[in-house]
Short mmCIF file of C-alpha atoms and ligand atoms in Angstrom, two decimals:
data_model
loop_
_atom_site.label_atom_id
_atom_site.label_comp_id
_atom_site.label_asym_id
_atom_site.label_seq_id
_atom_site.Cartn_x
_atom_site.Cartn_y
_atom_site.Cartn_z
CA MET A 771 13.30 11.03 26.65
CA ASN A 772 16.10 9.66 24.68
CA LYS A 773 15.51 8.31 21.14
CA ARG A 774 18.08 6.95 18.70
CA ILE A 775 17.20 7.94 14.79
CA LEU A 776 19.04 7.41 11.38
CA VAL A 777 18.43 10.31 9.02
CA LEU A 778 19.15 8.79 5.32
CA PRO A 779 18.77 12.48 3.40
CA GLY A 780 19.28 10.66 0.11
CA ASP A 781 19.66 12.57 -3.16
CA GLY A 782 18.71 15.78 -4.86
CA ILE A 783 16.72 17.95 -2.75
CA GLY A 784 16.57 15.29 -0.06
CA PRO A 785 19.61 17.05 1.69
CA GLU A 786 18.64 19.98 1.50
CA VAL A 787 14.93 19.48 3.26
CA MET A 788 16.56 16.97 5.88
CA THR A 789 18.71 19.58 7.03
CA VAL A 790 16.19 21.61 7.82
CA ALA A 791 14.03 18.84 9.35
CA THR A 792 16.82 17.53 11.53
CA ALA A 793 17.21 21.56 13.13
CA VAL A 794 13.32 21.51 14.04
CA LEU A 795 13.95 17.99 15.46
CA GLN A 796 16.80 19.37 17.64
CA ALA A 797 14.75 22.57 18.34
CA ILE A 798 11.93 20.44 19.87
CA ALA A 799 14.57 18.57 21.94
CA VAL A 800 15.99 21.84 23.40
CA ARG A 801 12.32 22.94 24.05
CA PHE A 802 10.92 19.84 25.80
CA GLY A 803 14.19 18.34 27.05
CA HIS A 804 14.46 15.96 24.82
CA ASN A 805 18.01 13.76 23.77
CA PHE A 806 17.68 12.74 20.19
CA ILE A 807 20.69 11.10 18.94
CA VAL A 808 20.76 11.48 15.20
CA THR A 809 23.15 9.63 12.89
CA GLN A 810 23.27 10.09 9.18
CA GLY A 811 23.22 6.91 6.65
CA LEU A 812 23.67 6.52 2.90
CA ILE A 813 20.68 5.68 0.10
CA GLY A 814 20.02 5.85 -3.55
CA ALA A 815 22.66 7.76 -5.57
CA ALA A 816 24.20 9.01 -2.52
CA ALA A 817 25.00 5.51 -1.61
CA LEU A 818 25.76 4.27 -5.63
CA ALA A 819 28.62 7.11 -5.44
CA VAL A 820 30.21 5.68 -2.58
CA THR A 821 29.68 2.04 -2.32
CA GLY A 822 28.39 0.70 -5.74
CA GLU A 823 24.68 0.23 -3.89
CA PRO A 824 21.90 1.96 -3.94
CA LEU A 825 21.17 0.37 0.05
CA PRO A 826 24.52 -0.84 1.12
CA LYS A 827 24.76 -3.20 4.01
CA GLN A 828 26.43 -0.60 6.14
CA THR A 829 22.79 1.12 6.00
CA ILE A 830 20.83 -1.62 6.79
CA ALA A 831 23.16 -2.38 10.09
CA GLN A 832 22.69 1.16 11.31
CA CYS A 833 18.64 0.11 11.32
CA GLN A 834 19.40 -2.20 14.11
CA GLN A 835 20.51 0.38 16.32
CA ILE A 836 17.76 2.99 16.01
CA GLU A 837 14.09 3.64 16.54
CA ALA A 838 13.00 5.59 13.48
CA VAL A 839 14.31 6.26 10.12
CA LEU A 840 13.47 9.77 9.15
CA LEU A 841 14.28 9.70 4.82
CA GLY A 842 14.53 12.84 2.40
CA ALA A 843 14.33 11.42 -1.32
CA VAL A 844 15.93 9.21 -3.89
CA GLY A 845 16.84 9.38 -7.60
CA ASP A 846 19.15 10.92 -9.63
CA PRO A 847 18.70 11.13 -13.65
CA HIS A 848 22.48 9.97 -13.85
CA TYR A 849 21.44 6.67 -12.85
CA GLU A 850 17.93 6.62 -14.96
CA HIS A 851 19.76 3.69 -17.50
CA ASN A 852 21.17 1.44 -14.88
CA ALA A 853 20.12 -2.06 -14.64
CA VAL A 854 16.80 -2.20 -12.21
CA SER A 855 18.47 -3.49 -9.06
CA LEU A 856 21.13 -0.34 -9.36
CA ARG A 857 19.07 2.45 -9.68
CA PRO A 858 18.76 4.73 -6.81
CA GLU A 859 14.98 4.10 -6.36
CA GLN A 860 15.76 0.53 -5.70
CA GLY A 861 17.22 1.56 -2.15
CA LEU A 862 14.18 3.24 -1.21
CA LEU A 863 12.22 0.01 -1.77
CA GLY A 864 15.04 -2.27 -0.35
CA LEU A 865 14.77 -0.50 2.48
CA ARG A 866 10.94 -0.55 3.04
CA GLN A 867 10.88 -4.32 2.21
CA HIS A 868 13.89 -4.84 4.50
CA LEU A 869 11.78 -2.46 7.79
CA GLY A 870 8.36 -4.35 7.00
CA VAL A 871 6.62 -1.14 6.50
CA TYR A 872 3.26 -2.42 4.44
CA ALA A 873 1.13 1.04 5.11
CA ASN A 874 2.13 4.03 4.05
CA ILE A 875 0.09 6.78 5.78
CA ARG A 876 -0.37 10.03 3.94
CA PRO A 877 -2.50 12.97 5.87
CA VAL A 878 -3.79 15.78 2.81
CA GLN A 879 -4.68 18.97 4.90
CA VAL A 880 -5.55 22.45 2.80
CA TRP A 881 -3.72 25.10 5.40
CA PRO A 882 -6.22 28.20 5.34
CA GLN A 883 -3.05 30.45 4.67
CA LEU A 884 -2.10 28.56 1.68
CA GLN A 885 -5.76 28.10 -0.17
CA ALA A 886 -4.80 30.78 -2.87
CA ALA A 887 -1.51 28.49 -3.10
CA SER A 888 -3.90 25.54 -4.82
CA SER A 889 -4.78 25.04 -8.60
CA LEU A 890 -8.59 24.95 -7.48
CA LYS A 891 -11.25 27.12 -5.92
CA THR A 892 -10.96 28.40 -2.66
CA ALA A 893 -14.60 27.41 -2.23
CA VAL A 894 -13.55 23.68 -3.32
CA ILE A 895 -10.63 23.16 -1.06
CA GLU A 896 -11.72 24.88 1.82
CA GLY A 897 -11.17 22.55 5.25
CA VAL A 898 -9.98 19.95 3.02
CA ASN A 899 -8.70 16.99 5.35
CA PHE A 900 -7.99 13.64 4.60
CA ILE A 901 -6.04 10.64 4.78
CA PHE A 902 -4.14 7.99 2.38
CA PHE A 903 -3.63 4.56 3.56
CA ARG A 904 -1.51 3.16 0.65
CA GLU A 905 -0.16 -0.50 0.82
CA LEU A 906 3.66 -0.19 0.25
CA LEU A 907 5.10 -3.46 0.41
CA ALA A 908 3.06 -5.55 -2.46
CA GLY A 909 1.24 -5.03 -6.03
CA LEU A 910 3.25 -3.52 -9.12
CA TYR A 911 6.12 -2.39 -7.68
CA PHE A 912 7.34 -5.82 -6.16
CA GLY A 913 5.72 -8.84 -8.15
CA LYS A 914 7.45 -11.32 -10.00
CA PRO A 915 7.98 -11.76 -13.18
CA ARG A 916 9.31 -8.50 -13.69
CA GLY A 917 11.83 -7.30 -16.65
CA ARG A 918 12.58 -7.56 -20.29
CA SER A 919 12.59 -10.49 -22.89
CA SER A 920 15.64 -11.28 -24.21
CA ASP A 921 15.52 -9.48 -27.43
CA GLY A 922 14.05 -6.38 -25.39
CA GLU A 923 10.92 -6.08 -27.72
CA THR A 924 8.86 -7.07 -24.57
CA ALA A 925 8.31 -5.89 -21.03
CA VAL A 926 6.23 -7.67 -18.29
CA ASP A 927 5.40 -6.17 -14.72
CA THR A 928 3.41 -8.49 -12.58
CA MET A 929 0.46 -6.78 -9.85
CA ARG A 930 0.22 -9.32 -7.12
CA TYR A 931 -1.44 -9.48 -3.70
CA SER A 932 -2.26 -11.85 -1.07
CA LYS A 933 -5.64 -11.61 0.87
CA ALA A 934 -3.11 -11.10 4.21
CA GLU A 935 -1.31 -8.37 2.34
CA VAL A 936 -4.47 -6.41 1.66
CA ARG A 937 -6.13 -7.15 5.05
CA ARG A 938 -3.26 -6.03 7.02
CA ILE A 939 -3.38 -2.63 5.55
CA VAL A 940 -7.52 -2.57 5.24
CA ARG A 941 -7.53 -3.05 9.11
CA LEU A 942 -5.44 0.14 9.83
CA ALA A 943 -7.60 2.02 7.43
CA PHE A 944 -10.66 0.65 8.70
CA GLN A 945 -9.10 1.83 12.77
CA ALA A 946 -8.13 5.16 11.35
CA ALA A 947 -11.75 5.67 10.12
CA GLN A 948 -13.37 4.62 13.00
CA GLN A 949 -11.37 7.22 15.09
CA ARG A 950 -12.11 9.86 12.63
CA SER A 951 -15.67 10.64 10.70
CA LYS A 952 -16.16 6.88 10.45
CA LYS A 953 -16.32 6.63 6.19
CA LEU A 954 -13.76 4.79 4.38
CA CYS A 955 -13.31 4.97 0.66
CA SER A 956 -11.24 1.81 -0.94
CA VAL A 957 -10.26 3.33 -4.17
CA ASP A 958 -9.34 -0.37 -6.92
CA LYS A 959 -10.19 -1.12 -10.43
CA ALA A 960 -12.41 -4.10 -9.81
CA ASN A 961 -13.91 -3.87 -13.11
CA VAL A 962 -10.74 -4.87 -14.68
CA LEU A 963 -8.18 -6.07 -12.41
CA GLU A 964 -8.13 -9.53 -10.89
CA CYS A 965 -6.33 -8.23 -7.72
CA SER A 966 -8.92 -5.39 -7.27
CA ARG A 967 -11.55 -8.02 -7.26
CA LEU A 968 -9.21 -10.12 -4.42
CA TRP A 969 -8.82 -6.11 -2.78
CA ARG A 970 -12.77 -5.47 -2.88
CA GLU A 971 -13.23 -8.97 -1.49
CA VAL A 972 -11.32 -8.54 1.69
CA VAL A 973 -12.38 -4.54 2.33
CA ILE A 974 -15.96 -6.37 2.06
CA GLU A 975 -14.99 -9.16 4.51
CA GLN A 976 -13.53 -6.67 7.05
CA ALA A 977 -16.16 -4.28 6.89
CA LYS A 978 -18.08 -6.71 9.04
CA GLN A 979 -15.83 -6.14 12.05
CA TRP A 980 -16.85 -2.22 11.46
CA PRO A 981 -20.40 -1.87 11.51
CA ASP A 982 -20.11 1.55 12.16
CA VAL A 983 -18.07 2.91 9.34
CA ALA A 984 -19.73 3.36 6.11
CA VAL A 985 -17.42 1.92 3.20
CA THR A 986 -17.90 2.88 -0.26
CA HIS A 987 -15.76 1.47 -3.26
CA MET A 988 -14.63 3.87 -6.00
CA TYR A 989 -12.74 2.77 -9.25
CA VAL A 990 -9.23 4.36 -9.62
CA ASP A 991 -9.87 6.60 -12.56
CA ASN A 992 -12.95 7.63 -10.77
CA ALA A 993 -11.47 8.53 -7.49
CA ALA A 994 -8.40 10.83 -9.66
CA MET A 995 -11.59 13.13 -10.80
CA GLN A 996 -13.31 13.06 -7.53
CA ILE A 997 -10.38 14.45 -5.55
CA ILE A 998 -10.48 17.20 -8.07
CA ARG A 999 -13.88 17.71 -8.33
CA GLN A 1000 -15.05 17.82 -4.49
CA PRO A 1001 -12.05 16.64 -2.36
CA LYS A 1002 -14.28 17.02 1.05
CA GLN A 1003 -16.02 13.99 0.27
CA PHE A 1004 -13.22 11.85 1.46
CA ASP A 1005 -11.85 11.42 5.27
CA VAL A 1006 -9.62 7.69 5.07
CA ILE A 1007 -8.69 6.82 1.60
CA VAL A 1008 -7.58 2.91 1.19
CA THR A 1009 -5.56 1.84 -1.85
CA GLU A 1010 -3.17 -0.28 -3.52
CA ASN A 1011 0.60 0.54 -4.17
CA MET A 1012 0.25 2.19 -7.38
CA PHE A 1013 -3.00 3.77 -7.06
CA GLY A 1014 -2.19 5.43 -3.50
CA ASP A 1015 1.65 6.81 -5.01
CA ILE A 1016 -0.23 8.45 -7.81
CA LEU A 1017 -3.46 9.51 -6.25
CA SER A 1018 -1.31 11.42 -3.44
CA ASP A 1019 0.74 13.38 -5.55
CA GLU A 1020 -2.22 14.63 -6.85
CA ALA A 1021 -3.94 15.20 -3.91
CA ALA A 1022 -0.95 17.16 -2.80
CA GLN A 1023 -1.91 19.87 -5.59
CA VAL A 1024 -5.14 20.35 -3.97
CA ALA A 1025 -3.30 21.37 -0.90
CA GLY A 1026 -1.13 23.60 -2.60
CA SER A 1027 2.28 21.95 -3.43
CA LEU A 1028 4.24 18.43 -3.49
CA GLY A 1029 6.58 20.17 -1.14
CA LEU A 1030 3.29 19.63 1.56
CA LEU A 1031 3.11 16.48 2.07
CA ALA A 1032 4.29 13.68 4.64
CA SER A 1033 4.42 10.31 5.32
CA ALA A 1034 4.56 7.85 7.70
CA SER A 1035 5.65 4.13 6.69
CA LEU A 1036 4.61 1.77 9.51
CA GLY A 1037 5.09 -1.80 9.76
CA ASP A 1038 5.82 -4.47 12.76
CA ARG A 1039 8.69 -2.64 13.85
CA ILE A 1040 10.70 0.47 13.10
CA ALA A 1041 9.10 3.10 11.11
CA LEU A 1042 10.13 5.12 8.26
CA TYR A 1043 9.18 8.94 7.80
CA GLU A 1044 9.38 10.87 4.45
CA PRO A 1045 8.05 13.50 2.75
CA VAL A 1046 5.99 12.27 -0.43
CA HIS A 1047 8.13 14.10 -3.07
CA GLY A 1048 11.21 12.72 -4.51
CA SER A 1049 14.72 14.26 -5.33
CA ALA A 1050 13.37 16.87 -7.76
CA PRO A 1051 16.43 17.54 -9.76
CA ASP A 1052 14.79 20.58 -11.76
CA ILE A 1053 15.74 22.51 -8.45
CA ALA A 1054 18.14 20.63 -6.02
CA GLY A 1055 21.02 22.73 -5.47
CA HIS A 1056 19.56 25.80 -5.45
CA ASN A 1057 17.97 26.12 -1.64
CA ARG A 1058 14.43 26.28 -3.34
CA ALA A 1059 12.84 23.40 -1.96
CA ASN A 1060 9.63 23.53 0.26
CA PRO A 1061 10.77 22.03 3.48
CA ILE A 1062 7.38 21.74 5.28
CA GLY A 1063 6.81 18.18 3.46
CA ALA A 1064 10.05 16.75 5.68
CA ILE A 1065 9.33 19.24 8.56
CA VAL A 1066 5.69 17.64 9.37
CA SER A 1067 7.14 14.01 8.64
CA VAL A 1068 9.17 14.85 11.80
CA ALA A 1069 5.80 15.78 13.49
CA LEU A 1070 4.45 12.14 12.54
CA MET A 1071 7.37 10.42 13.84
CA LEU A 1072 7.22 12.22 17.19
CA GLU A 1073 3.47 10.98 17.20
CA TYR A 1074 3.21 7.74 15.85
CA SER A 1075 6.63 6.20 16.95
CA PHE A 1076 7.56 8.46 19.90
CA GLY A 1077 4.13 9.19 21.35
CA LEU A 1078 4.98 12.67 22.08
CA LYS A 1079 1.56 14.74 21.36
CA ALA A 1080 2.49 18.38 22.84
CA GLU A 1081 5.58 18.23 20.42
CA THR A 1082 4.10 17.31 17.11
CA ALA A 1083 1.71 20.13 18.02
CA ALA A 1084 4.63 22.64 18.67
CA ILE A 1085 5.64 21.75 15.10
CA HIS A 1086 2.10 22.21 13.76
CA THR A 1087 1.47 25.38 15.53
CA ALA A 1088 5.29 26.54 14.40
CA LEU A 1089 4.06 26.02 10.87
CA SER A 1090 1.11 27.50 11.22
CA GLN A 1091 2.37 30.89 12.89
CA THR A 1092 5.02 30.98 9.84
CA LEU A 1093 2.50 30.50 7.23
CA THR A 1094 0.12 33.55 8.82
CA ALA A 1095 3.22 35.89 8.81
CA GLY A 1096 3.23 35.12 5.31
CA TRP A 1097 6.83 33.54 5.02
CA ARG A 1098 6.68 31.48 1.89
CA THR A 1099 8.97 29.23 -0.02
CA ALA A 1100 8.97 29.70 -4.10
CA ASP A 1101 6.67 27.09 -4.46
CA LEU A 1102 4.00 28.73 -2.56
CA ALA A 1103 4.10 31.86 -3.78
CA THR A 1104 1.53 33.68 -5.57
CA ALA A 1105 0.99 37.27 -7.77
CA LEU A 1106 0.04 38.78 -4.07
CA THR A 1107 3.22 37.28 -2.43
CA PRO A 1108 5.53 40.19 -2.06
CA PRO A 1109 8.91 39.25 -3.01
CA ASP A 1110 10.58 39.59 0.51
CA HIS A 1111 8.68 37.08 1.69
CA VAL A 1112 9.59 34.12 -0.71
CA LEU A 1113 12.38 32.19 1.38
CA ASP A 1114 14.67 29.83 0.75
CA THR A 1115 14.40 26.22 1.91
CA SER A 1116 17.17 27.39 5.14
CA VAL A 1117 15.38 30.59 5.93
CA PHE A 1118 12.18 29.50 5.69
CA GLY A 1119 13.45 26.85 8.54
CA GLN A 1120 14.80 29.29 10.58
CA LYS A 1121 11.66 31.02 10.73
CA LEU A 1122 9.59 28.42 11.75
CA ILE A 1123 12.55 27.08 14.44
CA GLN A 1124 11.93 30.78 16.01
CA TYR A 1125 8.43 30.27 16.65
CA ILE A 1126 9.53 26.62 18.23
P1 NAD B 1869 9.62 14.97 -7.85
O1 NAD B 1869 8.47 14.83 -6.54
O2 NAD B 1869 10.96 14.71 -7.71
O3 NAD B 1869 9.13 16.25 -8.39
C1 NAD B 1869 8.33 16.53 -9.27
C2 NAD B 1869 7.83 18.17 -9.38
O4 NAD B 1869 8.05 18.47 -8.34
C3 NAD B 1869 9.16 19.13 -9.76
O5 NAD B 1869 8.93 20.17 -10.67
C4 NAD B 1869 9.91 19.42 -8.28
O6 NAD B 1869 10.56 20.60 -8.71
C5 NAD B 1869 8.54 19.98 -7.24
N1 NAD B 1869 8.82 19.49 -6.43
C6 NAD B 1869 9.02 18.43 -5.31
N2 NAD B 1869 9.59 18.23 -4.15
C7 NAD B 1869 9.59 19.76 -4.11
C8 NAD B 1869 9.53 20.69 -2.70
N3 NAD B 1869 9.89 20.27 -1.51
N4 NAD B 1869 9.45 21.90 -2.96
C9 NAD B 1869 9.19 22.60 -4.31
N5 NAD B 1869 8.84 21.84 -5.45
C10 NAD B 1869 9.03 20.54 -5.34
O7 NAD B 1869 9.46 13.73 -9.14
P2 NAD B 1869 10.22 13.60 -9.96
O8 NAD B 1869 10.42 14.65 -10.90
O9 NAD B 1869 9.07 12.65 -11.35
O10 NAD B 1869 11.18 12.78 -9.98
C11 NAD B 1869 12.23 12.94 -9.73
C12 NAD B 1869 12.98 11.75 -8.94
O11 NAD B 1869 12.83 11.43 -7.81
C13 NAD B 1869 13.04 10.28 -9.93
O12 NAD B 1869 14.72 9.99 -9.46
C14 NAD B 1869 11.92 9.88 -8.75
O13 NAD B 1869 12.44 8.11 -9.24
C15 NAD B 1869 12.34 10.41 -7.75
N6 NAD B 1869 11.31 10.12 -6.72
C16 NAD B 1869 11.61 9.61 -5.38
C17 NAD B 1869 10.94 9.74 -4.05
C18 NAD B 1869 11.16 9.36 -3.20
O14 NAD B 1869 12.11 9.11 -2.86
N7 NAD B 1869 9.93 8.80 -2.15
C19 NAD B 1869 9.56 9.89 -4.84
C20 NAD B 1869 9.25 10.54 -6.25
C21 NAD B 1869 10.17 10.30 -7.36
#
């Protein structure tokens, strides 16, 4: 199979984890006889430094000629006082908008080998396996008006949803629930927010088309607590943009580290794959980042965009073997991890590639 992929390493630990992710992709190409043509592009602070824009026209043009985008992370404290349009994060929001990727899918899985890395007791997390469907193109991150009053004393952000925007993500979540354990939990704040009441109305309307899926509605504050209290109760969670952003970071720590989670952002055309974490400026440049979220993002790309099931399984198997052999990155190490089993980002990647 011939496929063209745009890799946007971005900022901070983005380039470090993307170097490993692309090496894993090439190892899969060699083992299975594929030709993955990878081109690199600029986004975020890396793009601002070169072009003055967080999402350069050149990057948009590169998206015309490829079949999937793999992204590291964006964000740099150096630009945190920039105007909104000139912040690195704006590059990522703009790219998601340009690609029309409205469904952000974030699987949460507790690897048996990593139970000790979680902040929670083993009995609570054993066998946890659920998936977020986060709406990605509307809500507070995009609604207008937004900004400051002229005297700087007042700020406004707008949460806005149309029924059509809710319906398309809710339908995908129902489809997934039907193929999994037929349980869907919709998370909102319908006791306070009008957007959430609209959200809930659409979920109830759509539920009629999936009578075999059991639907529950949960307020976001309760959901935040339930994810810690009893994560095994969840299978598919569907929620709006900001709630999904926050809850999935929380869920990452149920699994053991923010560095573990991957995501697929789907729309009607080219999909975008990226780890859930940010640019982690506190560890950037030290080759300490956990590349698993980026590696699993490659697996999601092979599965969702290219339909390559054996190749996807090969990545998961190699990852499982690497963990069973006891290899860890610093964020996953516990008091019982032998120091010589705590590896750099790149060495962890090399171990995993040996298994592929
Ligand atoms: P972050 O996700 O970058 O880091 C949060 C904490 O998790 C840090 O202590 C970090 O060291 C740790 N961490 C994150 N990824 C890790 C990994 N792979 N391995 C080991 N540890 C890891 O979030 P933050 O510190 O709140 O934000 C930093 C910057 O990233 C900000 O500019 C923010 O806007 C941006 N950000 C970008 C994205 C994205 O690109 N999708 C997502 C979230 C935040």
